[in-house]
PDB file of C-alpha atoms in Angstrom:
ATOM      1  CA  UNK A   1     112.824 123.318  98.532  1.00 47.00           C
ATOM      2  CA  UNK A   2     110.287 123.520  95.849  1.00 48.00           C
ATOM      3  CA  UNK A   3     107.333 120.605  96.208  1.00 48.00           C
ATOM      4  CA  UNK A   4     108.083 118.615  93.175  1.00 53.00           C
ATOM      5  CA  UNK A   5     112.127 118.164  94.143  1.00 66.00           C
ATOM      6  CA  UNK A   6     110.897 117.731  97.789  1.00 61.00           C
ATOM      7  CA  UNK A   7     108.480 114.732  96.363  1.00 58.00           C
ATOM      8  CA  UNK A   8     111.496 113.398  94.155  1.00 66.00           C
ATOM      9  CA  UNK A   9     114.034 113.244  97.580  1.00 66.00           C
ATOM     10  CA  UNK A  10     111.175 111.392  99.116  1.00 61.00           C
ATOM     11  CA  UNK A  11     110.279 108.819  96.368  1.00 63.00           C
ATOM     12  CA  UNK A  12     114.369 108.158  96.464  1.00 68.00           C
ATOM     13  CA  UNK A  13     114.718 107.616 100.185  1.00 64.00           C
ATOM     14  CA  UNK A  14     112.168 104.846  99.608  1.00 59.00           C
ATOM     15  CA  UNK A  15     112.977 103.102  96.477  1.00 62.00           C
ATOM     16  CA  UNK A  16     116.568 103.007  98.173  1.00 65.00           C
ATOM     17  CA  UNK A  17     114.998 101.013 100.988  1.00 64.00           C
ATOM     18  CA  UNK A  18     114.100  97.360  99.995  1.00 63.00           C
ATOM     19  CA  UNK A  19     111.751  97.521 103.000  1.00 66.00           C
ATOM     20  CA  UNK A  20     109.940 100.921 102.422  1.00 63.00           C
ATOM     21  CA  UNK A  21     109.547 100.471  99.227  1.00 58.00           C
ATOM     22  CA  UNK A  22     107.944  96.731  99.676  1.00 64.00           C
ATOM     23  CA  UNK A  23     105.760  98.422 102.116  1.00 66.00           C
ATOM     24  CA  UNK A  24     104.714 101.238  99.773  1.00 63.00           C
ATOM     25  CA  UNK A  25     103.840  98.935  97.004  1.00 66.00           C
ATOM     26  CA  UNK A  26     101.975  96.247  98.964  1.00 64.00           C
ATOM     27  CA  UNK A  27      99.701  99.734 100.684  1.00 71.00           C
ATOM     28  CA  UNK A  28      99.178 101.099  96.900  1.00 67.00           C
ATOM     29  CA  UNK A  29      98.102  97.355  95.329  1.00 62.00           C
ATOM     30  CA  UNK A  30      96.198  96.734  98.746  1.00 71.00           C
ATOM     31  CA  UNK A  31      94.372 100.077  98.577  1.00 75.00           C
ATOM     32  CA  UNK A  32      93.920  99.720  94.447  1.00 70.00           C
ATOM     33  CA  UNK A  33      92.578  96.118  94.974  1.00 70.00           C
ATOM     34  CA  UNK A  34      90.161  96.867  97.456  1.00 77.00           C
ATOM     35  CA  UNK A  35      88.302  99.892  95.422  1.00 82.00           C
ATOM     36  CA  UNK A  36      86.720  97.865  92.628  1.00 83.00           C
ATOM     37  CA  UNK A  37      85.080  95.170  95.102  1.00 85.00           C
ATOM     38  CA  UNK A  38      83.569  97.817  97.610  1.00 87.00           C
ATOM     39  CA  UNK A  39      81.943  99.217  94.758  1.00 91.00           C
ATOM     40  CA  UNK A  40      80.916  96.211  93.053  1.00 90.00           C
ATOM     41  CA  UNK A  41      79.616  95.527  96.465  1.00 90.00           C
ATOM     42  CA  UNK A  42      77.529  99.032  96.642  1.00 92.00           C
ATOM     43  CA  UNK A  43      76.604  99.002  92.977  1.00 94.00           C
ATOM     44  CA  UNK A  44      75.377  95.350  93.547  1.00 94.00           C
ATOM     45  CA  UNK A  45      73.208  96.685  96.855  1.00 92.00           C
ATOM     46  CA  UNK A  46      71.454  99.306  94.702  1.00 94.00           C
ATOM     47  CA  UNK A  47      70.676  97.065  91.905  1.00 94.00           C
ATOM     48  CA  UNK A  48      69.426  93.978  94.063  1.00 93.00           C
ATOM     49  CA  UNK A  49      67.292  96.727  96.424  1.00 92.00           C
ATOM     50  CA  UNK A  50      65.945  98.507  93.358  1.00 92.00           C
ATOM     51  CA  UNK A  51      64.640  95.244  91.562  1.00 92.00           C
ATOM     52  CA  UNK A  52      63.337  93.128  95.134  1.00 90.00           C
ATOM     53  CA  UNK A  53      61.876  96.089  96.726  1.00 90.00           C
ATOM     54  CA  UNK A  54      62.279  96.928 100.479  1.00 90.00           C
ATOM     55  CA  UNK A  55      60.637  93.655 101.708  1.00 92.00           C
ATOM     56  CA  UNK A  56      63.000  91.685  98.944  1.00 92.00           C
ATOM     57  CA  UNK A  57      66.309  93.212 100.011  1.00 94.00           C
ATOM     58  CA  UNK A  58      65.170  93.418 103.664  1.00 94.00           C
ATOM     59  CA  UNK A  59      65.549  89.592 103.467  1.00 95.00           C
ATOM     60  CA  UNK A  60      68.135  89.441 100.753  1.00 95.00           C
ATOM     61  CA  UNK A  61      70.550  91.487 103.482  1.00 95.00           C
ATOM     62  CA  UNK A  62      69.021  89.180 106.296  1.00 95.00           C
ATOM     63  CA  UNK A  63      69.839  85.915 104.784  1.00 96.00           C
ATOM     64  CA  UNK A  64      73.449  86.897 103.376  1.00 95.00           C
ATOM     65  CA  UNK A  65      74.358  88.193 106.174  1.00 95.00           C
ATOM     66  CA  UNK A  66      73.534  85.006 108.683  1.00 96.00           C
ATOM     67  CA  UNK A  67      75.527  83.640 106.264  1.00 96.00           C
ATOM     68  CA  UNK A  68      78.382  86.012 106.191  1.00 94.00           C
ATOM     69  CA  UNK A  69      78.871  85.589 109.683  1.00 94.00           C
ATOM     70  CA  UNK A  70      79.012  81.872 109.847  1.00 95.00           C
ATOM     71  CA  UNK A  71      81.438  81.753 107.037  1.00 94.00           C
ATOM     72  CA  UNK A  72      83.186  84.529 109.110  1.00 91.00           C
ATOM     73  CA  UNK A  73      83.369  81.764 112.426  1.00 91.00           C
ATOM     74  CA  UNK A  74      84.182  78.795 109.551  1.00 93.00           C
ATOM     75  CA  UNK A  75      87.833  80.521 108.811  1.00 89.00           C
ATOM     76  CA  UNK A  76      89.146  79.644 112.062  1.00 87.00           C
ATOM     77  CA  UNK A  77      91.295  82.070 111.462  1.00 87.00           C
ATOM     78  CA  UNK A  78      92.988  80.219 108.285  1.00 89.00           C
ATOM     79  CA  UNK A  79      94.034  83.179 106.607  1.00 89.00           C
ATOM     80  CA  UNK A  80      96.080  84.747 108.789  1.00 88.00           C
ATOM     81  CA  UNK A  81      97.809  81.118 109.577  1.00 89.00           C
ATOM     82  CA  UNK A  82      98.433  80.831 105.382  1.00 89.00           C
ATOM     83  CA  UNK A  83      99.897  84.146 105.513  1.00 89.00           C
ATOM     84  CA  UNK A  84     101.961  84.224 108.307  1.00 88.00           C
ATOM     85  CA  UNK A  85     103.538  80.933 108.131  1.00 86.00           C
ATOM     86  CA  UNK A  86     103.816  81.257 104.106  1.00 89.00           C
ATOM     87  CA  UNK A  87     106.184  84.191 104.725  1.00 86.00           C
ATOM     88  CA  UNK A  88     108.199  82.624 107.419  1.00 85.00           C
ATOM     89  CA  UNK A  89     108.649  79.767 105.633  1.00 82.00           C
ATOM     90  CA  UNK A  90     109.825  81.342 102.025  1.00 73.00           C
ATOM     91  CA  UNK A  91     113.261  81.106 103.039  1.00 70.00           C
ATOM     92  CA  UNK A  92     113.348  77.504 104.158  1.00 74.00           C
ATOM     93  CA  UNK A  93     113.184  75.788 101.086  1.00 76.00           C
ATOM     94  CA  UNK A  94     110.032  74.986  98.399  1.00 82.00           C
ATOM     95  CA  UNK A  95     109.556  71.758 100.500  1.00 83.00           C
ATOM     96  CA  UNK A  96     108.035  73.206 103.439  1.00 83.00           C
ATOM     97  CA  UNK A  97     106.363  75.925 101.970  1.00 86.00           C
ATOM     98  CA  UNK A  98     104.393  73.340  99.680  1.00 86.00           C
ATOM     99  CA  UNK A  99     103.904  71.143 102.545  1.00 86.00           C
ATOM    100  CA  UNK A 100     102.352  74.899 104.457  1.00 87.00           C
ATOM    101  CA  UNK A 101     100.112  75.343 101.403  1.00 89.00           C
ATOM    102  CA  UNK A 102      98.943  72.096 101.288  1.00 88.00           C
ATOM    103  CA  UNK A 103      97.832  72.255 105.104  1.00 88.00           C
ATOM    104  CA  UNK A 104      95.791  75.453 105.365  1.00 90.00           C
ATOM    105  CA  UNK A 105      94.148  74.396 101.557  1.00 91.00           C
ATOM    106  CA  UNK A 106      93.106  71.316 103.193  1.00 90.00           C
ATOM    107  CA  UNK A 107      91.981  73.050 106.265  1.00 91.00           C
ATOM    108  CA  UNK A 108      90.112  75.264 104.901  1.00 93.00           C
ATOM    109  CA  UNK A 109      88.099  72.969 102.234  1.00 94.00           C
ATOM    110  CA  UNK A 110      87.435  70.580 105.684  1.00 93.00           C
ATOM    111  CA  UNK A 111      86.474  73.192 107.679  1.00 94.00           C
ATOM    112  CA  UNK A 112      83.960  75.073 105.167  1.00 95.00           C
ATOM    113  CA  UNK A 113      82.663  71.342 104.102  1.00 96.00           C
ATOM    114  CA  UNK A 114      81.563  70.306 107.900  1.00 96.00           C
ATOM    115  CA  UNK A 115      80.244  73.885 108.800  1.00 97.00           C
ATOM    116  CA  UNK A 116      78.380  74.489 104.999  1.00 97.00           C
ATOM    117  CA  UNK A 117      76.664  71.060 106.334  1.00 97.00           C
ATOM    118  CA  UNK A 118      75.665  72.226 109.557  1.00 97.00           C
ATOM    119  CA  UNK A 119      74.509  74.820 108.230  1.00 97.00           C
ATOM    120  CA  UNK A 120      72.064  73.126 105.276  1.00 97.00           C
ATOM    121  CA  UNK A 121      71.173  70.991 108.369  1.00 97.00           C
ATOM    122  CA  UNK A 122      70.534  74.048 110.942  1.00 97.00           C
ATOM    123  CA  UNK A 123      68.824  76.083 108.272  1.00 96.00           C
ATOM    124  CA  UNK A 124      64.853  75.555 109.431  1.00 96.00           C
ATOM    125  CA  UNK A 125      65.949  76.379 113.017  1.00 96.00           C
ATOM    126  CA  UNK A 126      68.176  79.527 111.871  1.00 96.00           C
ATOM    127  CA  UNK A 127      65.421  80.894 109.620  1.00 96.00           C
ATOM    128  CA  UNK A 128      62.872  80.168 113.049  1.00 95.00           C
ATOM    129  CA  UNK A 129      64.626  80.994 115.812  1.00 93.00           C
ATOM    130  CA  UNK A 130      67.051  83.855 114.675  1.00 93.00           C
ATOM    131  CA  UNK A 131      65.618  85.371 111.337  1.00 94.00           C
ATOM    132  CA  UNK A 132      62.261  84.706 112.533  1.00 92.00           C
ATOM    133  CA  UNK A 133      60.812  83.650 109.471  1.00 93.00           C
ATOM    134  CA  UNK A 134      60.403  79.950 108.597  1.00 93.00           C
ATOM    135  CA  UNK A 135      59.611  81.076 104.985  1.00 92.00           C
ATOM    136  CA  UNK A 136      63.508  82.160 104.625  1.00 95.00           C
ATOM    137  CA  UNK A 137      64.709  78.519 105.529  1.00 96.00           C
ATOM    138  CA  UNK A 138      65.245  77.953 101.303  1.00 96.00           C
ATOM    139  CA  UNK A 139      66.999  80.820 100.649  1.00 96.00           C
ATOM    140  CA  UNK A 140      69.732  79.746 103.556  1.00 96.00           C
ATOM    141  CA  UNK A 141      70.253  76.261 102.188  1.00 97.00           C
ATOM    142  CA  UNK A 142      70.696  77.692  98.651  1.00 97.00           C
ATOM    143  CA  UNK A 143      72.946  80.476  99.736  1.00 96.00           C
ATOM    144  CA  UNK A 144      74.946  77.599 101.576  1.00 97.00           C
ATOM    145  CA  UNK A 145      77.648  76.880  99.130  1.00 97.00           C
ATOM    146  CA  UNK A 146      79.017  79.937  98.986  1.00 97.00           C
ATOM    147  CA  UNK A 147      79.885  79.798 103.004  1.00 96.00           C
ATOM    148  CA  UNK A 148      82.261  77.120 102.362  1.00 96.00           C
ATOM    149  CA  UNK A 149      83.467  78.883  98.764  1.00 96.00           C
ATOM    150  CA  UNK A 150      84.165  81.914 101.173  1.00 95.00           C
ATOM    151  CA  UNK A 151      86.107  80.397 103.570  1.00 95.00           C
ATOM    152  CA  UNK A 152      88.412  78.782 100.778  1.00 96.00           C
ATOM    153  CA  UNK A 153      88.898  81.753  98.873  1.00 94.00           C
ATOM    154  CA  UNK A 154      89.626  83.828 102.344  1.00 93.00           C
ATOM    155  CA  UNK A 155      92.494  81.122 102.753  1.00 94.00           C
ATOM    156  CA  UNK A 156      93.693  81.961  98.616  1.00 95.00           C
ATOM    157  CA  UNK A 157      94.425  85.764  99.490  1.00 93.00           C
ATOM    158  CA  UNK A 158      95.605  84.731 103.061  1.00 92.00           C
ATOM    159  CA  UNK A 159      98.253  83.072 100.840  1.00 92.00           C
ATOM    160  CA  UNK A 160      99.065  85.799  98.114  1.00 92.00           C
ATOM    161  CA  UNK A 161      99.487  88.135 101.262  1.00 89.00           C
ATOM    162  CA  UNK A 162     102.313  85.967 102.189  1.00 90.00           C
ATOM    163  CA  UNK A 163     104.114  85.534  99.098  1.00 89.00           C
ATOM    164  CA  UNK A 164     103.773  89.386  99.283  1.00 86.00           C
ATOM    165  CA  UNK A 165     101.697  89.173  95.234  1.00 87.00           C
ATOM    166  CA  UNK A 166      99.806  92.453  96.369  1.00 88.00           C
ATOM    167  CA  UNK A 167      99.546  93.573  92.389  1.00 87.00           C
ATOM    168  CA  UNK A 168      98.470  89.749  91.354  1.00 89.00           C
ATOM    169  CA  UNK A 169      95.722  89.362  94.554  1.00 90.00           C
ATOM    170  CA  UNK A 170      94.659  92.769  93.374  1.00 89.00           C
ATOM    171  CA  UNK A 171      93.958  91.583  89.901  1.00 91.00           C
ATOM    172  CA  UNK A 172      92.779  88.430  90.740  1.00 92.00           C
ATOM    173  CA  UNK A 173      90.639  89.569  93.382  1.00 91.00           C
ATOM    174  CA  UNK A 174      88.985  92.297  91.635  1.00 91.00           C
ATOM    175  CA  UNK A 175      88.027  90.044  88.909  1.00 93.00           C
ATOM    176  CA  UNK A 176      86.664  87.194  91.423  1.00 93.00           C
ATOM    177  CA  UNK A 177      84.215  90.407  92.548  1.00 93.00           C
ATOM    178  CA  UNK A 178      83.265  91.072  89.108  1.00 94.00           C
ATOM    179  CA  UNK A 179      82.501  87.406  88.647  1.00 95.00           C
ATOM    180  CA  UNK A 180      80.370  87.297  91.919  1.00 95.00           C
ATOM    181  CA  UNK A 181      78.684  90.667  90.986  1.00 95.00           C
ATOM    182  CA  UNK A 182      77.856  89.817  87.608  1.00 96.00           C
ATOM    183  CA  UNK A 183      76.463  85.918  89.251  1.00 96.00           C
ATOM    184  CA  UNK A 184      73.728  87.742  91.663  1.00 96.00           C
ATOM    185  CA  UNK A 185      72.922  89.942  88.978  1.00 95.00           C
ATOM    186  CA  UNK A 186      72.275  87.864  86.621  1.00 95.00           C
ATOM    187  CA  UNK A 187      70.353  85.880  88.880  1.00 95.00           C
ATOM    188  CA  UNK A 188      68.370  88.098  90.871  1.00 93.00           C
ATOM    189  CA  UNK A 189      67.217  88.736  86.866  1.00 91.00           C
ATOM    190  CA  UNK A 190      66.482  85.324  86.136  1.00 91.00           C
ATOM    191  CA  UNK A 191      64.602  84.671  89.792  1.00 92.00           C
ATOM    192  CA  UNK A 192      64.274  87.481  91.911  1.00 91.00           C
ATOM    193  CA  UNK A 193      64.980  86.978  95.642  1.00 93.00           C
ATOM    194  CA  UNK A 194      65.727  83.049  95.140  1.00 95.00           C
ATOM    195  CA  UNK A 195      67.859  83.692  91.871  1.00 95.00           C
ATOM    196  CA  UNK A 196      69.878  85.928  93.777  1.00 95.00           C
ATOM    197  CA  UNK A 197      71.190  83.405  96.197  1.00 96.00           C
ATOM    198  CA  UNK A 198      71.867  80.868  93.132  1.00 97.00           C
ATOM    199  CA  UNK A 199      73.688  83.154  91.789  1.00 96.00           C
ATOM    200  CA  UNK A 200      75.647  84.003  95.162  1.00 96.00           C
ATOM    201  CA  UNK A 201      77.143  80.197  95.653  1.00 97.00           C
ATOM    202  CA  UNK A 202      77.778  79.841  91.861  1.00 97.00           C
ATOM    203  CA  UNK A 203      79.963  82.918  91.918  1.00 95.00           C
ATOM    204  CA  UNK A 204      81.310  81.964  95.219  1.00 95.00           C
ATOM    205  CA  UNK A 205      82.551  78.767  92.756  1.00 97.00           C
ATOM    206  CA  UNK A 206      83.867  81.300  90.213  1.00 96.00           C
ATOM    207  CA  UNK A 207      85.601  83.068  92.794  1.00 95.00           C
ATOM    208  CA  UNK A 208      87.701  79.950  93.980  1.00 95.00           C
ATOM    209  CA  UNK A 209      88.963  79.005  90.546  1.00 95.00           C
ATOM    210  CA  UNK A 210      89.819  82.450  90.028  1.00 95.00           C
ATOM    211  CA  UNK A 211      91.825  82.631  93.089  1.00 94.00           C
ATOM    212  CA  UNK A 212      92.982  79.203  93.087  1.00 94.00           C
ATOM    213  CA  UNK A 213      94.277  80.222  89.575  1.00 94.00           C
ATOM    214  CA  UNK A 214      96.087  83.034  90.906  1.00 93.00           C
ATOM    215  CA  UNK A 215      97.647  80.749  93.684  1.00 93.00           C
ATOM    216  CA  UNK A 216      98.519  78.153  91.027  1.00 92.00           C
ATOM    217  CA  UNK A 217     100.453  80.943  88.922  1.00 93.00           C
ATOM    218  CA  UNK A 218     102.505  81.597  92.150  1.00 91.00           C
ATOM    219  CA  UNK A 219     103.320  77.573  92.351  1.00 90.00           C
ATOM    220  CA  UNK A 220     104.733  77.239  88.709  1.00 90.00           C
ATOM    221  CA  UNK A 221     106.979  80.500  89.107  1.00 89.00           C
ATOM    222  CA  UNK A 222     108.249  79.656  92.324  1.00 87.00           C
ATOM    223  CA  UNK A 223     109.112  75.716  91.731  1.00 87.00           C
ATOM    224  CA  UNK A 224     105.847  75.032  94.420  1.00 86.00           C
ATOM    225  CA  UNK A 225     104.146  71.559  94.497  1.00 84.00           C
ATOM    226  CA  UNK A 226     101.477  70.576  97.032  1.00 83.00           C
ATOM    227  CA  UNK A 227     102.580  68.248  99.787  1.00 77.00           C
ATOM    228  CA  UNK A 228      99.686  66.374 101.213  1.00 72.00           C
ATOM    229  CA  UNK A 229     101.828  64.256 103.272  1.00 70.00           C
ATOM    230  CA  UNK A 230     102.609  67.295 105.716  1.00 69.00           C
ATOM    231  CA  UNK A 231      98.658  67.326 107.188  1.00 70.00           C
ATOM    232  CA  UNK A 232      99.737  65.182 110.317  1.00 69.00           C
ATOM    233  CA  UNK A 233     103.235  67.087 111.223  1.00 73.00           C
ATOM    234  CA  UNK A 234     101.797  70.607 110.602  1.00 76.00           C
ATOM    235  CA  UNK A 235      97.895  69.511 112.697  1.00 76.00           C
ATOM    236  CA  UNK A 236      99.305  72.026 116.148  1.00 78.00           C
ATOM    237  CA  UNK A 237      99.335  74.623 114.100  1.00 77.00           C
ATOM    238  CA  UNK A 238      95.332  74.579 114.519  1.00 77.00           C
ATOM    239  CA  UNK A 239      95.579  75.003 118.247  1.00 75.00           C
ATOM    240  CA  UNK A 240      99.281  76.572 118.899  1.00 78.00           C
ATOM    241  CA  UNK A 241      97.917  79.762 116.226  1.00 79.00           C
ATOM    242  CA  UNK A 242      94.908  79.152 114.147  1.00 79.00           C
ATOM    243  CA  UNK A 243      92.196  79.145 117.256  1.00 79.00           C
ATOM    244  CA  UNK A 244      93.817  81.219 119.187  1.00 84.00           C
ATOM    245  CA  UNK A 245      93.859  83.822 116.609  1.00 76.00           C
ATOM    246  CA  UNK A 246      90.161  82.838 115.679  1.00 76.00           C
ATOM    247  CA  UNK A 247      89.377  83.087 119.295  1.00 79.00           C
ATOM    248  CA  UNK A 248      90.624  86.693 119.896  1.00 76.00           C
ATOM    249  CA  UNK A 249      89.257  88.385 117.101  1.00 70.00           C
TER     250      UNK A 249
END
């Protein structure tokens, strides 16, 4: 058979099946929406190293990514909990998938809160005993808002992943990048090394209300409200998936 009808017999076979074709078009928007940030992510590297020099970035990549990790250990696992009870619960009813929503939100603005304070707290001792440099204990407190802003938007695409909005986390999440890119930027402009880390938690802000738009958007087409009242019923969830999750990976 010639390549182009060979192509078309393909594409058929998997438009004709609801679930290869949902699984093509989530791997396309997945792939798509994760070009853009990685290289806003290298574009941002070059510009930041190029304008704070090799002792600037050397601390710049130091500092972000102490933070990065603990933000990483804050998440306890959150976003795989939003989307994996999210799409189990899609077919029982707007109720419980509000009342879903409403828990890992919660959970993750808690959990980011109380570990973006011990963090602010544990900065002097971080910056001496692990960075090794008590001159780099401003730059972690400044750079601490964007920990918890991390962990909250983590939670926003852990629940676009289970409503299965791969083309709307896409768009949303490339333009949360370009809001974060053009933050450091502009500060690493306005303050060099210090200005860089402003400009890191205020687009870590940006980036939640553009994902928390996104999630909002998903609410009003699918009849969703928040259900705060669910926080005490839904609590196991923490330890029967969330930590163990957290804990294995």
């Amino acid at each position: 058979p010639r390549p182009d009808r060979w192509h078309e017999r393909v594409l058929q076979q998997v438009r004709a099946s609801p679930i290869g074709w949902r699984l093509l078009s989530g791997t396309f928007w997945s792939l798509g929406g994760a070009f853009v940030p990685r290289f806003l992510e290298l574009l941002l590297a070059v510009i930041v190293a190029r304008w704070l020099g090799k002792v600037g970035f050397g601390e710049y990549s130091s500092v972000l990514s102490t933070i990065f990790t603990v933000s990483l250990i804050a998440g306890l696992g959150l976003g795989t909990t939003a989307t994996r009870y999210i799409a189990t619960s899609r077919g029982h009813g707007p109720q419980q998938t509000g009342q879903i929503l409403s828990f890992v939100m919660s959970a993750a603005w808690i959990s980011g809160g109380i570990f973006a304070v011990a963090f602010w707290l544990s900065a002097p001792w971080l910056a001496e005993r692990v960075l090794d440099n008590t001159g780099l204990t401003h730059l972690l407190r400044v750079g601490t808002p964007w920990l918890a802003f991390d962990v909250v938007s983590g939670v926003q695409g852990g629940v676009m992943i289970g409503f299965e909005e791969f083309r709307r986390l896409a768009v949303f999440n490339t333009l949360a990048y370009a809001s974060l890119f053009l933050a450091v930027v502009a500060g690493a402009h306005w303050n060099d090394l210090t200005g860089a880390f402003w400009g890191l938690s205020a687009g870590g802000a940006s980036t939640c209300l553009i994902m928390q738009a996104g999630v909002r958007r998903i609410m009003r087409e699918r009849g969703l409200r928040f259900e705060p009242q669910a926080w005490q019923t839904l609590l196991p969830l923490l330890w029967r998936y969330s930590l163990p999750i957290y804990v294995s990976s």
